[in-house]
Short mmCIF file of C-alpha atoms in Angstrom, two decimals:
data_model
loop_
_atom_site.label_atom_id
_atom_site.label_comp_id
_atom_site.label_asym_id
_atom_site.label_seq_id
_atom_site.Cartn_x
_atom_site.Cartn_y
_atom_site.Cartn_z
CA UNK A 1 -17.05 20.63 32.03
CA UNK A 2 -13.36 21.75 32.82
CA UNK A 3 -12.36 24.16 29.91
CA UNK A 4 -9.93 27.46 29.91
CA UNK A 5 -12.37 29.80 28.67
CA UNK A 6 -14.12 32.83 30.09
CA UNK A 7 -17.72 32.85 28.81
CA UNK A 8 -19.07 30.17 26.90
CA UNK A 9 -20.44 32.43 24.65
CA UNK A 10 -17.27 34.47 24.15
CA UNK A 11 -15.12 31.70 23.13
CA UNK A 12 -14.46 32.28 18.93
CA UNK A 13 -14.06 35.90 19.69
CA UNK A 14 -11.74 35.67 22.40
CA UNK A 15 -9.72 32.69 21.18
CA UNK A 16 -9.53 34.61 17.19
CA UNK A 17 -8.26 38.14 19.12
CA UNK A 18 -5.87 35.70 21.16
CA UNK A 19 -4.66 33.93 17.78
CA UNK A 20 -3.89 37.38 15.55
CA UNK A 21 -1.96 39.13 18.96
CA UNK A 22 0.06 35.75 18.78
CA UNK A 23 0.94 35.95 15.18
CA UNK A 24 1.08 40.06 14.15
CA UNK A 25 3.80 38.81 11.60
CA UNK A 26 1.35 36.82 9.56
CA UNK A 27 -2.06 37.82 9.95
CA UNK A 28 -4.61 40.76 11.10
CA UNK A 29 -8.24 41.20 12.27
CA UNK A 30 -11.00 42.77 10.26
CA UNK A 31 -14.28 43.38 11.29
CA UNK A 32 -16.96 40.50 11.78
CA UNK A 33 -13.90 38.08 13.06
CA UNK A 34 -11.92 38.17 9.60
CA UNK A 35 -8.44 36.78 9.92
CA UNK A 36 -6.69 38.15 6.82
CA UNK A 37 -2.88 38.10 5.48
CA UNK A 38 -0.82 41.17 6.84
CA UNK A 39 -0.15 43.27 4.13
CA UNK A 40 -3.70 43.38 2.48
CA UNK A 41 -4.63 41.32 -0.71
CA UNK A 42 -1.54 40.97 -3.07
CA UNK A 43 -2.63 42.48 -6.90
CA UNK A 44 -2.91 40.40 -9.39
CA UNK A 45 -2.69 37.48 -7.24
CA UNK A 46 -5.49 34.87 -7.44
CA UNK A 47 -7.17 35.51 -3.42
CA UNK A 48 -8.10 32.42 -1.36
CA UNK A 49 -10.83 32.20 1.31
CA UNK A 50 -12.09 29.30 3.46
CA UNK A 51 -13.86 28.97 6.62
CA UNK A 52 -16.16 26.97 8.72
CA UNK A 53 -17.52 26.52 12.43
CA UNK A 54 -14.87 26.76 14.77
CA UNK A 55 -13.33 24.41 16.85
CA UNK A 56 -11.31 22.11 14.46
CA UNK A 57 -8.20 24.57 14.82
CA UNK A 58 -5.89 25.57 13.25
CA UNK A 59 -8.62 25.59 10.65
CA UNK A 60 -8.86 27.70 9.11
CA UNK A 61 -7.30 30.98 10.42
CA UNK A 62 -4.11 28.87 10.87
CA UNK A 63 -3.51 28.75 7.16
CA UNK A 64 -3.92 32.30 6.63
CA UNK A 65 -0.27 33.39 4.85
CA UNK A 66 2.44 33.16 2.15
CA UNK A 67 1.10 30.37 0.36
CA UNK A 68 -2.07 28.95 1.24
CA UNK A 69 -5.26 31.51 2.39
CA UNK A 70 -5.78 34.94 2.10
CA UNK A 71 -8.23 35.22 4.55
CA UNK A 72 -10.03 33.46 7.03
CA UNK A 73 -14.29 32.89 8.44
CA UNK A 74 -14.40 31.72 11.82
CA UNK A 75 -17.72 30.89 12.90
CA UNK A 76 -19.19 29.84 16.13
CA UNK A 77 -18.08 26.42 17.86
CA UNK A 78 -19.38 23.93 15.17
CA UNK A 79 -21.74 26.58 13.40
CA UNK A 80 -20.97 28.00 9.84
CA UNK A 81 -20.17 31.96 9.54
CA UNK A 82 -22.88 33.90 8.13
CA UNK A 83 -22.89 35.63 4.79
CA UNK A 84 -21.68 39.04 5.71
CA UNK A 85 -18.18 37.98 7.07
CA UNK A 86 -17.62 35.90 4.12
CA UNK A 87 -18.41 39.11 1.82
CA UNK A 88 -16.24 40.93 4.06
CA UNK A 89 -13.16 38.22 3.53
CA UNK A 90 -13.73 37.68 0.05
CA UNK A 91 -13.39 41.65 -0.35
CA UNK A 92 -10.24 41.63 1.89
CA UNK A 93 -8.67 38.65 -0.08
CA UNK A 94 -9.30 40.13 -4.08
CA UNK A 95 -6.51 41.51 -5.48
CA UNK A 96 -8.19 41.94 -8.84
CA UNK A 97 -7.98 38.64 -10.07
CA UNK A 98 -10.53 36.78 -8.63
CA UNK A 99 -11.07 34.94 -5.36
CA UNK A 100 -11.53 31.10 -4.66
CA UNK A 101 -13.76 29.97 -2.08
CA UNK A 102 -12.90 26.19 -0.91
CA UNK A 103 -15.72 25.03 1.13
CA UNK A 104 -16.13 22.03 3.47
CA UNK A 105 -19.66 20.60 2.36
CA UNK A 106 -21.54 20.87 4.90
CA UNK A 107 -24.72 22.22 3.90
CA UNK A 108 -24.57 25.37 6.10
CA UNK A 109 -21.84 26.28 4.83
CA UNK A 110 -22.23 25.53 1.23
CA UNK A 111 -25.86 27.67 1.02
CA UNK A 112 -23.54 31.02 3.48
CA UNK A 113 -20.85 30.67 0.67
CA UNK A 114 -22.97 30.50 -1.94
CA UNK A 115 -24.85 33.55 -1.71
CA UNK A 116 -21.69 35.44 -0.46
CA UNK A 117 -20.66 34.47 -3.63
CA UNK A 118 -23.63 36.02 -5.16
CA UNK A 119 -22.49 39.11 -2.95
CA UNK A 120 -19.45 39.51 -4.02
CA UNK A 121 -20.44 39.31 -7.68
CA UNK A 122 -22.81 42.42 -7.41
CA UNK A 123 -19.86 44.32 -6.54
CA UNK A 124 -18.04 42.82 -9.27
CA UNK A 125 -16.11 40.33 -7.76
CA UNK A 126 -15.02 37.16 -9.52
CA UNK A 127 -15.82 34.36 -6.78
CA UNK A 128 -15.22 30.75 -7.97
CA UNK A 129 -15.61 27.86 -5.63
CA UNK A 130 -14.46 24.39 -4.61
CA UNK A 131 -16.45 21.74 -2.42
CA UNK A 132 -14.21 19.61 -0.26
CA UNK A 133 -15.76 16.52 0.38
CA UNK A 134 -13.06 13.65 1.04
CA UNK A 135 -14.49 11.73 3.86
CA UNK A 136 -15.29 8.12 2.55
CA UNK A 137 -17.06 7.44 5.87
CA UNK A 138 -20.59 8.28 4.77
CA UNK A 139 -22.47 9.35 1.95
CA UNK A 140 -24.86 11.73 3.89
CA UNK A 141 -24.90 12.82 7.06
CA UNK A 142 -26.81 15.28 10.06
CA UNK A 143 -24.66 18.07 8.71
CA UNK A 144 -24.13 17.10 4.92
CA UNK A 145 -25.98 16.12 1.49
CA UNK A 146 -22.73 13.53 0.09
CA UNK A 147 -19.92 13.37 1.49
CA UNK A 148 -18.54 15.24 4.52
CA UNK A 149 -15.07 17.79 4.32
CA UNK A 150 -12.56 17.03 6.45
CA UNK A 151 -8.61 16.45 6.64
CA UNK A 152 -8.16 16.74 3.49
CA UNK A 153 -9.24 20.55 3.40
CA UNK A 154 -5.71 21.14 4.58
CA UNK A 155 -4.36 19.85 0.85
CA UNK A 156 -6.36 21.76 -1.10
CA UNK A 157 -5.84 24.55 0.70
CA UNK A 158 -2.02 24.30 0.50
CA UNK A 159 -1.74 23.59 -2.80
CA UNK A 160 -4.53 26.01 -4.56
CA UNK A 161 -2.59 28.19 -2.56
CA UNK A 162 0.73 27.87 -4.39
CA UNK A 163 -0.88 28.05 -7.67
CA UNK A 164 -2.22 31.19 -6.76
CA UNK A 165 1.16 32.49 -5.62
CA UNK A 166 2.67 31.32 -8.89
CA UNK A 167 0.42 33.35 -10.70
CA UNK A 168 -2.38 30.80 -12.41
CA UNK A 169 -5.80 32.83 -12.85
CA UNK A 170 -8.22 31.81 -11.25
CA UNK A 171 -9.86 29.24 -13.36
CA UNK A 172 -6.02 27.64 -13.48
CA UNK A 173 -6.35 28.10 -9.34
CA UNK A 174 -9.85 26.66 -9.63
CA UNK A 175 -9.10 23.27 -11.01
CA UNK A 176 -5.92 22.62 -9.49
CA UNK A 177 -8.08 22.52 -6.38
CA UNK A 178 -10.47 20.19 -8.24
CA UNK A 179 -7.70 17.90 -8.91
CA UNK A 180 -6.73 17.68 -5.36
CA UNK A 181 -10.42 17.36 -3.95
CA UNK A 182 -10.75 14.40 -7.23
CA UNK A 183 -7.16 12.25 -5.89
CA UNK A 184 -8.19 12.97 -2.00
CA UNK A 185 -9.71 10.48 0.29
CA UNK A 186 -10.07 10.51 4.51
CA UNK A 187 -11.70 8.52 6.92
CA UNK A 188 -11.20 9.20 10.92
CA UNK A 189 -11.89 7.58 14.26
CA UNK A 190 -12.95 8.75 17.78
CA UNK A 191 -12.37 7.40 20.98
CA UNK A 192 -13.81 9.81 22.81
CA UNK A 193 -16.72 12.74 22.08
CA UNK A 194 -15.86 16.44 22.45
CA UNK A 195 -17.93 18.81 24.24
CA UNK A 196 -18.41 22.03 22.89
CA UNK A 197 -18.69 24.98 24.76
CA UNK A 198 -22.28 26.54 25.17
CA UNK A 199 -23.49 22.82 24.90
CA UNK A 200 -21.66 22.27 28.44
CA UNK A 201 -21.44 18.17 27.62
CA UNK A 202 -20.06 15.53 25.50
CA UNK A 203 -21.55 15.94 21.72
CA UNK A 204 -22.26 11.96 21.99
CA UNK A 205 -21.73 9.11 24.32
CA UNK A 206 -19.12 6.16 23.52
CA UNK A 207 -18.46 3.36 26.34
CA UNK A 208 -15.19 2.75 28.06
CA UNK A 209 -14.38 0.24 25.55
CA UNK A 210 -16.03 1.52 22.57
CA UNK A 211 -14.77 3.21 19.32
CA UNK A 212 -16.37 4.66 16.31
CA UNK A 213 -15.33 4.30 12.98
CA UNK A 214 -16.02 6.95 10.69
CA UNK A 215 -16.86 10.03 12.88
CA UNK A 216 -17.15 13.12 11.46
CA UNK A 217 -15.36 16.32 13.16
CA UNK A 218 -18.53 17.76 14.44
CA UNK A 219 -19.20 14.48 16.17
CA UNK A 220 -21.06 12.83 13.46
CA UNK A 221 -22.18 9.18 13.34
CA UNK A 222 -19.82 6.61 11.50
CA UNK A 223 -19.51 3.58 10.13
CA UNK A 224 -20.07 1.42 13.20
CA UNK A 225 -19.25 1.10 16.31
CA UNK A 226 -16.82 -1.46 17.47
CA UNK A 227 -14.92 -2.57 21.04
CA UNK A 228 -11.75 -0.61 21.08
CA UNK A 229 -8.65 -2.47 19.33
CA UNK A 230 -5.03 -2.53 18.63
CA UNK A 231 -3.70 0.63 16.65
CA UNK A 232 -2.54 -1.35 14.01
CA UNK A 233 -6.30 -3.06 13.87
CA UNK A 234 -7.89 0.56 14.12
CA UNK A 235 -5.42 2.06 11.37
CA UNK A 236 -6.55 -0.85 8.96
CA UNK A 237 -10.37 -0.05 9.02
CA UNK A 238 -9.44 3.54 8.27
CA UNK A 239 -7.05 3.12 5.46
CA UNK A 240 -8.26 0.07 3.59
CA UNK A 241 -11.53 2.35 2.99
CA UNK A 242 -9.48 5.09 1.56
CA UNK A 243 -7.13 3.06 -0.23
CA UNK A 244 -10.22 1.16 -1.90
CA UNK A 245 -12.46 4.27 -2.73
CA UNK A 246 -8.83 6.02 -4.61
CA UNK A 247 -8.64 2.56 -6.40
CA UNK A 248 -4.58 3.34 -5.48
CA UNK A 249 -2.41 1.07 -7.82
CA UNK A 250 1.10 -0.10 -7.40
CA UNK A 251 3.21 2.33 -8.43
CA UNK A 252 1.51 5.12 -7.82
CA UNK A 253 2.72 8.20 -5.39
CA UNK A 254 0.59 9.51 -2.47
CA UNK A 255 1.26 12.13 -0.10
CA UNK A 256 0.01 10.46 3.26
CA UNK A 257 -1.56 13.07 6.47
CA UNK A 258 -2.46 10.88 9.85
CA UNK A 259 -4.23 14.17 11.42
CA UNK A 260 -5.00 14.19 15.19
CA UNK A 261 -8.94 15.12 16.70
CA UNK A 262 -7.51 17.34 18.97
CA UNK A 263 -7.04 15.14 22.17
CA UNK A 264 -4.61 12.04 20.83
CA UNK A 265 -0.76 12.73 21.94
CA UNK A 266 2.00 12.78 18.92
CA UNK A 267 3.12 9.58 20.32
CA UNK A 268 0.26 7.84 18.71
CA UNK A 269 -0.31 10.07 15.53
CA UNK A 270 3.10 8.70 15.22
CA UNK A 271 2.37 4.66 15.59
CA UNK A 272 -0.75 5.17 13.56
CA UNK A 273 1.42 6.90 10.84
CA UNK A 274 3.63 4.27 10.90
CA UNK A 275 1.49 1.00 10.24
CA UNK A 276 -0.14 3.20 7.39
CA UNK A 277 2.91 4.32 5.82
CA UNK A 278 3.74 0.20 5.86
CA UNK A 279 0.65 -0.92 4.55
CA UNK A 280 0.76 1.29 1.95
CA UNK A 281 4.23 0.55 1.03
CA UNK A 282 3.50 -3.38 0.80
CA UNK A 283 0.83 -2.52 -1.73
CA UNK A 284 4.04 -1.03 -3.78
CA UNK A 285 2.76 2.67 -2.71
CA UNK A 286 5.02 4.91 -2.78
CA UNK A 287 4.73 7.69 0.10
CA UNK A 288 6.18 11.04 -1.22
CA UNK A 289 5.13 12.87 1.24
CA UNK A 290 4.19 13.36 5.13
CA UNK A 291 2.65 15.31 7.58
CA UNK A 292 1.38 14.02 10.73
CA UNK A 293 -0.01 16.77 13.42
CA UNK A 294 -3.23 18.23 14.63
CA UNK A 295 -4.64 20.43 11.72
CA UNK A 296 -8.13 19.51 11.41
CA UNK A 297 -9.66 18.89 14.64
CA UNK A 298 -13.01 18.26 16.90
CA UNK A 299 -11.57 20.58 19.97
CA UNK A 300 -10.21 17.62 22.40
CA UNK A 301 -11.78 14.90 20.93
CA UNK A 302 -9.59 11.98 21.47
CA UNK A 303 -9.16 10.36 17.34
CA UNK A 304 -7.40 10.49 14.42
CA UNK A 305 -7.92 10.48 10.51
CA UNK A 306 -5.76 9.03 7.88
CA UNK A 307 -5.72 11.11 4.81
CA UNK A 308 -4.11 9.98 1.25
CA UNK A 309 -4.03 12.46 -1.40
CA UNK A 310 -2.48 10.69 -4.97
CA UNK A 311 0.27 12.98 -6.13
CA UNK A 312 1.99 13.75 -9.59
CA UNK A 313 5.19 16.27 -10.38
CA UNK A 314 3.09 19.04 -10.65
CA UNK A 315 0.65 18.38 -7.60
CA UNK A 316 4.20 17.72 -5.41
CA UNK A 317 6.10 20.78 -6.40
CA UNK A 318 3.10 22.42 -5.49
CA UNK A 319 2.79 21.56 -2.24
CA UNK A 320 6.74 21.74 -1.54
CA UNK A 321 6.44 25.33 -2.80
CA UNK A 322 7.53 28.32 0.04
CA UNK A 323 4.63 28.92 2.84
CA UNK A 324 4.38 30.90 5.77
CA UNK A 325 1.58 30.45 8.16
CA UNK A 326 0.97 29.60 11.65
CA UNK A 327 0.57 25.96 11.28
CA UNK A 328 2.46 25.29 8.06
CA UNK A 329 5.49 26.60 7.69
CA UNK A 330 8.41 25.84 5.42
CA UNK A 331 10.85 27.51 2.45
CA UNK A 332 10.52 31.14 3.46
#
């Protein structure tokens, strides 16, 4: 294992102290590895937390900022945060009116969330909460009961968090992230297995020529596994699912996200991006809106996921709307 880390076991603490001295303009450190929004909760403001295992940076502390979260719950490589930090960033995000927890569903962190929530509510704060769960690979999974959350965390994230900032209360901030989660679908590929720290090896074994279809970002099994192909061949089997499952019309407008594992170069986010956007367009889709980039990944896991999130005027202006975080940035 060739990695540029210190101590195995030191690696979330290290890397999160790294992260908040390389952005002091956008977020701070709290106790029990909080990453929260410089400047404190904002009153009256709607307060979003998320969090998760780490290791699929920039999730989640990336998106801590004008516009998307308020705070942030690292937890060990792969390994949901416990309850007390998510008490502690629920507290740092409430403003007064309310905090939204969006959750990947996975079940540890589904059960930590849910009785932080229960925390939070003894000292009379309002917590309501979203499940992602976009991934159309699987139904269940090692880590999941349904469906897995993935990619698509990034949407909901961005766009519950310009509700917030427009001033919707938090049932308003609640089910515009419903609406995203409902009109989200992703579905990902790995050509190669991570290795995660402590563990010292690869998380899972894939041959030379080998490919899975439908990993999950913690290394999860797929759909199959298959000799590796053409990216045009490989981009198919991860779209067509997604496309299918959204029942996508002609017609219709989609915001499309080809998001990288962590170990693919641009180059080929780029070529996968490309025969999606096409396919999608010969189906008389109509792509509003891009983003191609790492955001959700499986530390250097060589893959990518294809994410297509059905849009309307609201759900658009939404996500065009000002934010100012580490790894989205635009209109401020």
């Amino acid at each position: 294992m060739k990695k540029l880390i210190n101590d195995p076991e030191a690696v979330t603490t290290e890397a999160v102290e790294g992260f908040v001295l390389a952005h002091p303009d956008l977020v701070t450190q709290l106790d029990q590895l909080v990453v929260a929004r410089v400047g404190g909760a904002v009153r009256g403001k709607v307060g979003l937390v998320s969090g998760g295992g780490s290791g699929h940076e920039p999730l989640h502390a990336g998106f801590v900022g004008v516009g998307m979260l308020d705070a942030a719950v690292p937890g060990a490589m792969f390994t949901s945060p416990t309850p007390d930090p998510i008490v502690a960033a629920t507290r740092a995000a409430d403003g007064g009116a309310g905090v939204l927890h969006i959750v990947k569903n996975y079940t540890g962190d589904v059960l930590n969330f849910e009785t932080a929530a229960e925390l939070a509510d003894a000292e009379d704060i309002e917590v309501a909460t979203v499940i992602v769960n976009d991934d159309v690979a699987v139904e269940d999974s090692l880590y999941t009961a349904g469906r897995r959350g993935v990619a698509g965390t990034v949407l909901v994230e961005k766009i519950a968090g310009a509700a917030a900032e427009r001033g919707d209360d938090l049932a308003g901030v609640l089910a515009i992230a419903q609406r995203v989660n409902a009109g989200v679908r992703s579905m990902g590929v790995a050509l190669s297995a991570c290795t995660v720290p402590h563990a010292g090896k690869p998380s899972f074994e894939l041959a030379e020529n080998e490919i899975e279809i439908g990993i999950g970002i913690h290394g999860e099994p797929g759909r199959r596994r298959i000799p590796m192909a053409s990216a045009d061949e490989i981009t198919d089997l991860l779209l067509d699912p997604v496309v299918e499952d959204l029942g996508l019309a002609s017609g219709e407008h989609v915001l499309l996200l080809v998001n990288g594992m962590g170990g693919t170069p641009a180059s080929e986010l780029s070529i996968v991006y490309r025969h999606a956007r096409r396919r999608l367009e010969e189906q008389g889709v109509v792509v509003d809106r891009s983003l191609v980039g790492n955001y959700v990944t499986s530390l250097e896991m060589q893959g990518a996921s294809v994410t297509v999130l059905r849009l309307d005027d609201e759900l658009t202006a939404l996500y065009d709307a000002p934010v100012s975080t580490a790894a989205l940035r635009w209109g401020l």
